[in-house]
Amino acid sequence: MAGSVILPGRAELAALRRRYETELLESVVPFWTRHSPDPVNGGYWNCLDRDGSVYDTTKYGWLQGRQAWMLAKLYRTVDQRREWLELALSGARFLRERCLLPGGRLPFSMTADGRAVYVQRKIFTECFYVLALAELSRATGEAHYAREAEEEFERVWSWAFDWTKVGRPSYPGETPKRSLAVPMILLNLIEELTDGDPRRYSAEVEECLRLVRLHVRRDERLVLETVAPDGGTLDSAEGRLLNPGHAIEAGWFLQQWAQRLGRADLSHEAIEIVRWSFDRGWDEEHGGLFCFLDAKGHSPLPLEWSMKLWWPHAEALYAHLLSWSITRDAADWERFLRTDTWAFSRFPDPAHGEWYGYLDRRGEVTHRFKGGPYKGCFHVPRALWLCGRLLRKLEAER
Amino acid sequence: MAGSVILPGRAELAALRRRYETELLESVVPFWTRHSPDPVNGGYWNCLDRDGSVYDTTKYGWLQGRQAWMLAKLYRTVDQRREWLELALSGARFLRERCLLPGGRLPFSMTADGRAVYVQRKIFTECFYVLALAELSRATGEAHYAREAEEEFERVWSWAFDWTKVGRPSYPGETPKRSLAVPMILLNLIEELTDGDPRRYSAEVEECLRLVRLHVRRDERLVLETVAPDGGTLDSAEGRLLNPGHAIEAGWFLQQWAQRLGRADLSHEAIEIVRWSFDRGWDEEHGGLFCFLDAKGHSPLPLEWSMKLWWPHAEALYAHLLSWSITRDAADWERFLRTDTWAFSRFPDPAHGEWYGYLDRRGEVTHRFKGGPYKGCFHVPRALWLCGRLLRKLEAER
């Protein structure tokens, strides 16, 4: 397929860049700025129906932190719109002033006014809070955000490799294991925390890079979601599980570190991770990326394995564009275009803005809402912003 | 549709009964007796691929208890095959001797040799253990099983309405609520515990009947899965959630109690619950029962809402047949036939036996395995056994 791909010239890159910027600034961001603000309590409504109406007032911690991060980032790097900064601050304040629990923990879900509904025995709400604080420290220039971000990160790091510290019990029959999610998200946090100086936390970065690599199976050209503590393969459904979107996201996190650190070996490995995960995860029959696969071809246990979700496609867009910006290989450009064509013809909702989140295997919308417990102002705007920024750079180089 | 339905005569009932008995005894039960026994540790392999091969050695507590109950029931009521009784005893012994935790708790999942992998902060593994013990007390005539069943039931009852007692934390923002699952399963446990004497536990039965009724909305002709403690409606996605298969199952649990207690009002209500839940849950476009719906027409949050799962269809088969045996209404017979035709043409696997568990909205198989963490030797054989037994009775009456 790649053989017939025509590589883009300056005009094509510019047209693409304009489409991404338009989608970001005229469809996606306005959906969230218009419909999500909660003027009474601060923070954001997360459960937004197709047209932006609130169908549930429960708020979700992952998405509060992520949206605050995204809006602060757009304020600082795209356009200093007062509205974006104020809304970013509103989300961070909501988490800090209404939701924060003893010891720096945060709920997964909360009432409109911030009372905990459910606290996950995981570390992710806290991770996304670190992202928000780190970006707000730059967007506002206020040093206390940086300090709070670092303090929260130190806590997250202290919990990250032993979840009994966040209340997860340990049982005698459990298999010791490592999840790709943990070193991945930590690499992303450190990148955001150390925007100015990549050498800070360098021991932590090296450890996370080592841990991510434990999941890579070069001989099989795949990335396992869960492995033994020493990187060995677990003989179970969990040990065979592939999460292509996750691996693709890990790939571009790694690539950004490779670029920051000037490491060609790491860059090459990151490119392979993205290619292998995409090629294996792509549905040859209906197009799009599967949510989950089994490395040995069994049926994956998650019921949604064959659904096509917004976020793996958003991650693939940026991952392929980033790979191509380095390799200039037509096969990477073809993967980018294939994802772009498939995703842009199915996910966006021109009538009300933003993207649908959930499609069936054939690419038909199964859930009409734009925001829910796991979908908010994050993967779509982040990918559009990252792609737009990279396209602008590529355009300038031509 | 019901207008053109031809009610069955004796020959049709007999043919149907033979089909159900053949499916039970020549396809479904042999799949489990052939592939599930673990001769080393006792109990059953639960993760069985399409052909019965074990794809994961993790065992699942719900399914250990359920399979032990089913096999003991078949031994006592269908055919005194030594193999069935021994296998039932093997599952009960596995739970008691290898899995039981302090205080009568049981793991949700365990290693092949019974070490806890995960303990749910719910009561269901223990419920299915009660079922197994109760049926084994009758199948073996050994009084200690009855005693153990009652002791475990007393513990389950003491936990059932306050899950902080099984380790579920309570958070300040949580909405007090009741789940249909709890009074439903308790009614089923008491039915099995009191096979000989329906008057035992009569206060508990009345309380469960009252609690199930809190979920029924006569004016809207629907059954809500989750309600406020006083039966009020919760204004949230959770409060609007419909689980048609669950409500249909609750309907026949209620109907069996109505028959045992000779209560016409309860019988009428049970018939309505089954009809409303089925009519609302049926997919007019592709046929089959949806997993979840939202009472106000929003997209349900669960990703699998539009999938067609084995168990709601199995429950509907028996629920409609039981309703029709009482009403002799052509509309109930039509619902039974519609479910029978749709389910039998999609779920069974004639090549390897048993039924597939998971179909997409269109009715195509999405997961090839026959056994997994939530699917085992239970809903399909139970429905086939119940229908076969009722058809035999109806046939004799003609």
Tab-separated table of N, CA and C in Angstrom, chain A residues 47 49 53-58 60 101 111 115-121 168-169 171-175 235-238 240 296-307 309 358 360 362 364 366-369 371-373, chain B residues 47 49 53-58 60 101 111 115-121 168-169 171-175 235-238 240 296-307 309 358 360 362 364 366-369 371-373:
chain	number	residue	atom	x	y	z
A	47	CYS	N	-20.354	14.720	32.012
A	47	CYS	CA	-21.316	13.882	31.292
A	47	CYS	C	-22.146	14.760	30.378
A	49	ASP	N	-24.071	15.223	26.733
A	49	ASP	CA	-24.732	14.489	25.662
A	49	ASP	C	-24.253	15.012	24.304
A	53	SER	N	-25.707	18.994	26.338
A	53	SER	CA	-26.516	19.062	27.564
A	53	SER	C	-25.993	18.051	28.590
A	54	VAL	N	-26.156	18.418	29.862
A	54	VAL	CA	-25.635	17.588	30.956
A	54	VAL	C	-26.627	16.467	31.248
A	55	TYR	N	-26.180	15.224	31.109
A	55	TYR	CA	-27.100	14.101	31.382
A	55	TYR	C	-26.837	13.451	32.728
A	56	ASP	N	-25.803	13.907	33.426
A	56	ASP	CA	-25.498	13.390	34.763
A	56	ASP	C	-24.564	14.413	35.402
A	57	THR	N	-24.792	14.785	36.662
A	57	THR	CA	-23.960	15.822	37.289
A	57	THR	C	-22.751	15.253	38.032
A	58	THR	N	-22.591	13.934	38.003
A	58	THR	CA	-21.378	13.362	38.587
A	58	THR	C	-20.168	13.904	37.817
A	60	TYR	N	-15.865	13.604	37.118
A	60	TYR	CA	-14.850	12.546	37.068
A	60	TYR	C	-13.449	13.139	37.155
A	101	LEU	N	-8.087	14.847	49.070
A	101	LEU	CA	-8.281	14.019	50.257
A	101	LEU	C	-6.983	13.987	51.054
A	111	THR	N	-19.316	14.357	43.543
A	111	THR	CA	-20.537	15.121	43.298
A	111	THR	C	-20.170	16.456	42.645
A	115	ARG	N	-17.692	16.344	46.640
A	115	ARG	CA	-17.628	15.273	47.643
A	115	ARG	C	-17.357	13.936	46.958
A	116	ALA	N	-16.443	13.159	47.522
A	116	ALA	CA	-16.020	11.897	46.888
A	116	ALA	C	-17.184	10.936	46.726
A	117	VAL	N	-17.324	10.401	45.531
A	117	VAL	CA	-18.274	9.320	45.270
A	117	VAL	C	-17.535	7.984	45.253
A	118	TYR	N	-16.369	7.978	44.600
A	118	TYR	CA	-15.577	6.750	44.534
A	118	TYR	C	-14.100	7.107	44.415
A	119	VAL	N	-13.287	6.415	45.194
A	119	VAL	CA	-11.836	6.635	45.134
A	119	VAL	C	-11.209	5.364	44.571
A	120	GLN	N	-10.592	5.458	43.395
A	120	GLN	CA	-9.946	4.285	42.801
A	120	GLN	C	-8.722	3.877	43.600
A	121	ARG	N	-8.439	2.585	43.597
A	121	ARG	CA	-7.207	2.098	44.213
A	121	ARG	C	-6.135	2.084	43.133
A	168	ARG	N	-4.991	-0.880	47.508
A	168	ARG	CA	-5.277	-2.108	46.772
A	168	ARG	C	-4.783	-3.283	47.600
A	169	PRO	N	-5.660	-4.235	47.987
A	169	PRO	CA	-5.154	-5.349	48.797
A	169	PRO	C	-4.319	-6.293	47.950
A	171	TYR	N	-3.341	-10.326	47.436
A	171	TYR	CA	-3.842	-11.653	47.761
A	171	TYR	C	-2.803	-12.717	47.438
A	172	PRO	N	-2.843	-13.837	48.186
A	172	PRO	CA	-1.779	-14.854	48.040
A	172	PRO	C	-1.702	-15.479	46.646
A	173	GLY	N	-2.821	-15.488	45.901
A	173	GLY	CA	-2.785	-16.121	44.586
A	173	GLY	C	-2.446	-15.178	43.447
A	174	GLU	N	-2.276	-13.899	43.768
A	174	GLU	CA	-1.986	-12.930	42.714
A	174	GLU	C	-0.642	-13.198	42.059
A	175	THR	N	-0.594	-12.988	40.757
A	175	THR	CA	0.669	-13.104	40.028
A	175	THR	C	1.366	-11.754	40.063
A	235	ASP	N	1.637	-16.514	31.499
A	235	ASP	CA	0.854	-17.468	30.720
A	235	ASP	C	-0.615	-17.379	31.147
A	236	SER	N	-1.283	-16.333	30.686
A	236	SER	CA	-2.685	-16.114	31.058
A	236	SER	C	-3.283	-15.138	30.062
A	237	ALA	N	-4.605	-15.012	30.119
A	237	ALA	CA	-5.277	-14.054	29.235
A	237	ALA	C	-4.704	-12.651	29.468
A	238	GLU	N	-4.475	-12.311	30.730
A	238	GLU	CA	-3.912	-10.999	31.058
A	238	GLU	C	-2.518	-10.840	30.458
A	240	ARG	N	-1.393	-12.177	27.811
A	240	ARG	CA	-1.414	-12.147	26.339
A	240	ARG	C	-2.091	-10.899	25.792
A	296	LYS	N	-1.987	-14.455	21.155
A	296	LYS	CA	-2.009	-15.790	20.553
A	296	LYS	C	-3.297	-16.042	19.766
A	297	GLY	N	-4.095	-15.006	19.596
A	297	GLY	CA	-5.284	-15.162	18.754
A	297	GLY	C	-6.536	-15.654	19.448
A	298	HIS	N	-6.496	-15.802	20.778
A	298	HIS	CA	-7.738	-16.113	21.494
A	298	HIS	C	-8.651	-14.890	21.469
A	299	SER	N	-9.917	-15.082	21.849
A	299	SER	CA	-10.792	-13.924	22.013
A	299	SER	C	-10.351	-13.174	23.257
A	300	PRO	N	-10.106	-11.868	23.153
A	300	PRO	CA	-9.785	-11.114	24.367
A	300	PRO	C	-10.990	-11.131	25.315
A	301	LEU	N	-10.731	-11.075	26.618
A	301	LEU	CA	-11.845	-11.085	27.573
A	301	LEU	C	-12.679	-9.804	27.575
A	302	PRO	N	-12.091	-8.595	27.404
A	302	PRO	CA	-12.949	-7.396	27.486
A	302	PRO	C	-14.058	-7.439	26.430
A	303	LEU	N	-15.279	-7.118	26.858
A	303	LEU	CA	-16.427	-7.212	25.943
A	303	LEU	C	-16.272	-6.256	24.767
A	304	GLU	N	-15.594	-5.117	24.977
A	304	GLU	CA	-15.485	-4.091	23.942
A	304	GLU	C	-14.285	-4.287	23.024
A	305	TRP	N	-13.667	-5.459	23.012
A	305	TRP	CA	-12.380	-5.590	22.316
A	305	TRP	C	-12.427	-5.136	20.861
A	306	SER	N	-13.543	-5.371	20.184
A	306	SER	CA	-13.582	-5.062	18.746
A	306	SER	C	-14.183	-3.692	18.454
A	307	MET	N	-14.546	-2.951	19.489
A	307	MET	CA	-15.074	-1.606	19.261
A	307	MET	C	-13.946	-0.670	18.815
A	309	LEU	N	-12.610	2.983	19.394
A	309	LEU	CA	-12.744	4.111	20.322
A	309	LEU	C	-11.942	5.316	19.842
A	358	TYR	N	-17.417	6.364	20.807
A	358	TYR	CA	-17.560	4.906	20.768
A	358	TYR	C	-18.269	4.470	19.492
A	360	ASP	N	-18.965	0.924	16.857
A	360	ASP	CA	-18.852	-0.526	16.826
A	360	ASP	C	-17.757	-0.927	15.837
A	362	ARG	N	-17.828	-1.971	12.934
A	362	ARG	CA	-18.044	-1.482	11.567
A	362	ARG	C	-17.879	0.030	11.443
A	364	GLU	N	-19.841	2.289	13.178
A	364	GLU	CA	-21.092	3.025	13.440
A	364	GLU	C	-21.153	3.463	14.903
A	366	THR	N	-22.101	3.986	18.541
A	366	THR	CA	-22.917	3.211	19.484
A	366	THR	C	-23.369	4.052	20.674
A	367	HIS	N	-22.622	5.084	21.015
A	367	HIS	CA	-22.933	5.921	22.179
A	367	HIS	C	-22.921	7.362	21.699
A	368	ARG	N	-24.033	8.052	21.867
A	368	ARG	CA	-24.115	9.382	21.263
A	368	ARG	C	-23.437	10.464	22.095
A	369	PHE	N	-23.144	10.197	23.374
A	369	PHE	CA	-22.606	11.270	24.223
A	369	PHE	C	-21.182	11.658	23.812
A	371	GLY	N	-19.178	13.351	26.235
A	371	GLY	CA	-18.406	13.251	27.463
A	371	GLY	C	-19.014	12.217	28.380
A	372	GLY	N	-18.154	11.434	29.038
A	372	GLY	CA	-18.609	10.415	29.984
A	372	GLY	C	-17.509	10.169	30.997
A	373	PRO	N	-17.619	9.111	31.778
A	373	PRO	CA	-16.648	8.886	32.839
A	373	PRO	C	-15.191	8.785	32.371
B	47	CYS	N	-12.127	-21.075	32.146
B	47	CYS	CA	-11.792	-20.386	30.901
B	47	CYS	C	-11.591	-21.425	29.805
B	49	ASP	N	-12.088	-22.470	25.831
B	49	ASP	CA	-12.202	-21.919	24.489
B	49	ASP	C	-13.349	-22.607	23.739
B	53	SER	N	-10.823	-26.324	25.108
B	53	SER	CA	-9.457	-26.252	25.641
B	53	SER	C	-9.333	-25.089	26.630
B	54	VAL	N	-8.459	-25.279	27.612
B	54	VAL	CA	-8.284	-24.291	28.683
B	54	VAL	C	-7.354	-23.182	28.193
B	55	TYR	N	-7.843	-21.948	28.158
B	55	TYR	CA	-6.979	-20.856	27.691
B	55	TYR	C	-6.453	-20.007	28.845
B	56	ASP	N	-6.871	-20.314	30.063
B	56	ASP	CA	-6.375	-19.601	31.248
B	56	ASP	C	-6.743	-20.481	32.437
B	57	THR	N	-5.812	-20.679	33.370
B	57	THR	CA	-6.093	-21.586	34.490
B	57	THR	C	-6.689	-20.873	35.705
B	58	THR	N	-6.886	-19.556	35.600
B	58	THR	CA	-7.571	-18.862	36.687
B	58	THR	C	-8.975	-19.445	36.835
B	60	TYR	N	-12.910	-19.043	38.706
B	60	TYR	CA	-13.805	-17.956	39.097
B	60	TYR	C	-14.880	-18.474	40.055
B	101	LEU	N	-12.355	-18.282	52.979
B	101	LEU	CA	-11.560	-17.306	53.716
B	101	LEU	C	-12.164	-17.104	55.103
B	111	THR	N	-6.376	-19.059	42.003
B	111	THR	CA	-5.482	-19.903	41.207
B	111	THR	C	-6.098	-21.293	41.076
B	115	ARG	N	-5.826	-20.513	45.701
B	115	ARG	CA	-5.359	-19.306	46.399
B	115	ARG	C	-6.037	-18.068	45.817
B	116	ALA	N	-6.487	-17.176	46.689
B	116	ALA	CA	-7.246	-16.003	46.256
B	116	ALA	C	-6.433	-15.128	45.316
B	117	VAL	N	-7.029	-14.764	44.202
B	117	VAL	CA	-6.456	-13.776	43.292
B	117	VAL	C	-7.128	-12.425	43.512
B	118	TYR	N	-8.448	-12.457	43.668
B	118	TYR	CA	-9.177	-11.216	43.897
B	118	TYR	C	-10.444	-11.521	44.700
B	119	VAL	N	-10.709	-10.704	45.699
B	119	VAL	CA	-11.910	-10.859	46.513
B	119	VAL	C	-12.805	-9.652	46.248
B	120	GLN	N	-13.965	-9.875	45.660
B	120	GLN	CA	-14.893	-8.769	45.382
B	120	GLN	C	-15.443	-8.206	46.685
B	121	ARG	N	-15.756	-6.918	46.653
B	121	ARG	CA	-16.423	-6.300	47.789
B	121	ARG	C	-17.930	-6.375	47.543
B	168	ARG	N	-16.468	-2.779	51.294
B	168	ARG	CA	-16.719	-1.683	50.371
B	168	ARG	C	-16.700	-0.379	51.169
B	169	PRO	N	-15.800	0.556	50.835
B	169	PRO	CA	-15.784	1.788	51.619
B	169	PRO	C	-17.009	2.638	51.305
B	171	TYR	N	-18.278	6.616	50.896
B	171	TYR	CA	-17.732	7.957	50.677
B	171	TYR	C	-18.823	9.008	50.864
B	172	PRO	N	-18.411	10.219	51.286
B	172	PRO	CA	-19.423	11.247	51.624
B	172	PRO	C	-20.305	11.674	50.454
B	173	GLY	N	-19.815	11.536	49.228
B	173	GLY	CA	-20.619	11.971	48.094
B	173	GLY	C	-21.500	10.897	47.496
B	174	GLU	N	-21.411	9.680	48.047
B	174	GLU	CA	-22.219	8.585	47.492
B	174	GLU	C	-23.695	8.823	47.706
B	175	THR	N	-24.481	8.442	46.724
B	175	THR	CA	-25.938	8.509	46.843
B	175	THR	C	-26.423	7.201	47.453
B	235	ASP	N	-31.780	10.721	40.015
B	235	ASP	CA	-31.609	11.529	38.809
B	235	ASP	C	-30.166	11.435	38.322
B	236	SER	N	-29.848	10.314	37.702
B	236	SER	CA	-28.478	10.072	37.240
B	236	SER	C	-28.516	8.941	36.223
B	237	ALA	N	-27.400	8.758	35.521
B	237	ALA	CA	-27.319	7.658	34.556
B	237	ALA	C	-27.586	6.331	35.265
B	238	GLU	N	-27.041	6.197	36.470
B	238	GLU	CA	-27.246	4.966	37.236
B	238	GLU	C	-28.728	4.776	37.579
B	240	ARG	N	-31.223	5.791	35.911
B	240	ARG	CA	-32.045	5.548	34.715
B	240	ARG	C	-31.743	4.209	34.048
B	296	LYS	N	-34.646	7.094	29.883
B	296	LYS	CA	-35.036	8.329	29.187
B	296	LYS	C	-34.430	8.413	27.787
B	297	GLY	N	-33.852	7.342	27.317
B	297	GLY	CA	-33.363	7.317	25.942
B	297	GLY	C	-31.954	7.841	25.715
B	298	HIS	N	-31.237	8.184	26.793
B	298	HIS	CA	-29.820	8.536	26.617
B	298	HIS	C	-29.035	7.275	26.238
B	299	SER	N	-27.796	7.459	25.792
B	299	SER	CA	-26.937	6.291	25.588
B	299	SER	C	-26.551	5.738	26.952
B	300	PRO	N	-26.749	4.454	27.171
B	300	PRO	CA	-26.290	3.887	28.447
B	300	PRO	C	-24.754	3.972	28.524
B	301	LEU	N	-24.224	4.125	29.716
B	301	LEU	CA	-22.762	4.222	29.860
B	301	LEU	C	-22.020	2.913	29.558
B	302	PRO	N	-22.550	1.730	29.924
B	302	PRO	CA	-21.752	0.520	29.673
B	302	PRO	C	-21.448	0.354	28.183
B	303	LEU	N	-20.196	0.043	27.864
B	303	LEU	CA	-19.793	-0.048	26.451
B	303	LEU	C	-20.545	-1.159	25.723
B	304	GLU	N	-20.943	-2.199	26.454
B	304	GLU	CA	-21.562	-3.364	25.814
B	304	GLU	C	-23.078	-3.258	25.727
B	305	TRP	N	-23.644	-2.060	25.927
B	305	TRP	CA	-25.101	-1.975	26.082
B	305	TRP	C	-25.868	-2.633	24.947
B	306	SER	N	-25.363	-2.537	23.714
B	306	SER	CA	-26.136	-3.042	22.571
B	306	SER	C	-25.767	-4.463	22.181
B	307	MET	N	-24.837	-5.087	22.925
B	307	MET	CA	-24.477	-6.468	22.622
B	307	MET	C	-25.613	-7.408	23.040
B	309	LEU	N	-26.195	-10.881	24.779
B	309	LEU	CA	-25.516	-11.868	25.612
B	309	LEU	C	-26.398	-13.088	25.844
B	358	TYR	N	-21.330	-14.232	23.630
B	358	TYR	CA	-21.292	-12.805	23.312
B	358	TYR	C	-21.466	-12.583	21.814
B	360	ASP	N	-22.565	-9.469	18.799
B	360	ASP	CA	-22.742	-8.025	18.641
B	360	ASP	C	-24.223	-7.720	18.412
B	362	ARG	N	-25.871	-7.099	15.895
B	362	ARG	CA	-26.450	-7.797	14.743
B	362	ARG	C	-26.583	-9.296	14.949
B	364	GLU	N	-23.886	-11.373	15.522
B	364	GLU	CA	-22.682	-12.124	15.120
B	364	GLU	C	-21.776	-12.355	16.326
B	366	THR	N	-18.897	-12.409	18.783
B	366	THR	CA	-17.727	-11.542	18.972
B	366	THR	C	-16.629	-12.226	19.788
B	367	HIS	N	-17.002	-13.167	20.630
B	367	HIS	CA	-16.041	-13.851	21.507
B	367	HIS	C	-16.272	-15.341	21.323
B	368	ARG	N	-15.213	-16.059	20.922
B	368	ARG	CA	-15.443	-17.458	20.569
B	368	ARG	C	-15.480	-18.386	21.782
B	369	PHE	N	-14.993	-17.922	22.956
B	369	PHE	CA	-14.902	-18.851	24.099
B	369	PHE	C	-16.292	-19.228	24.629
B	371	GLY	N	-16.452	-20.468	27.982
B	371	GLY	CA	-16.380	-20.166	29.400
B	371	GLY	C	-15.406	-19.038	29.651
B	372	GLY	N	-15.763	-18.125	30.559
B	372	GLY	CA	-14.899	-17.010	30.920
B	372	GLY	C	-15.237	-16.576	32.339
B	373	PRO	N	-14.740	-15.427	32.752
B	373	PRO	CA	-14.932	-15.010	34.148
B	373	PRO	C	-16.399	-14.915	34.584
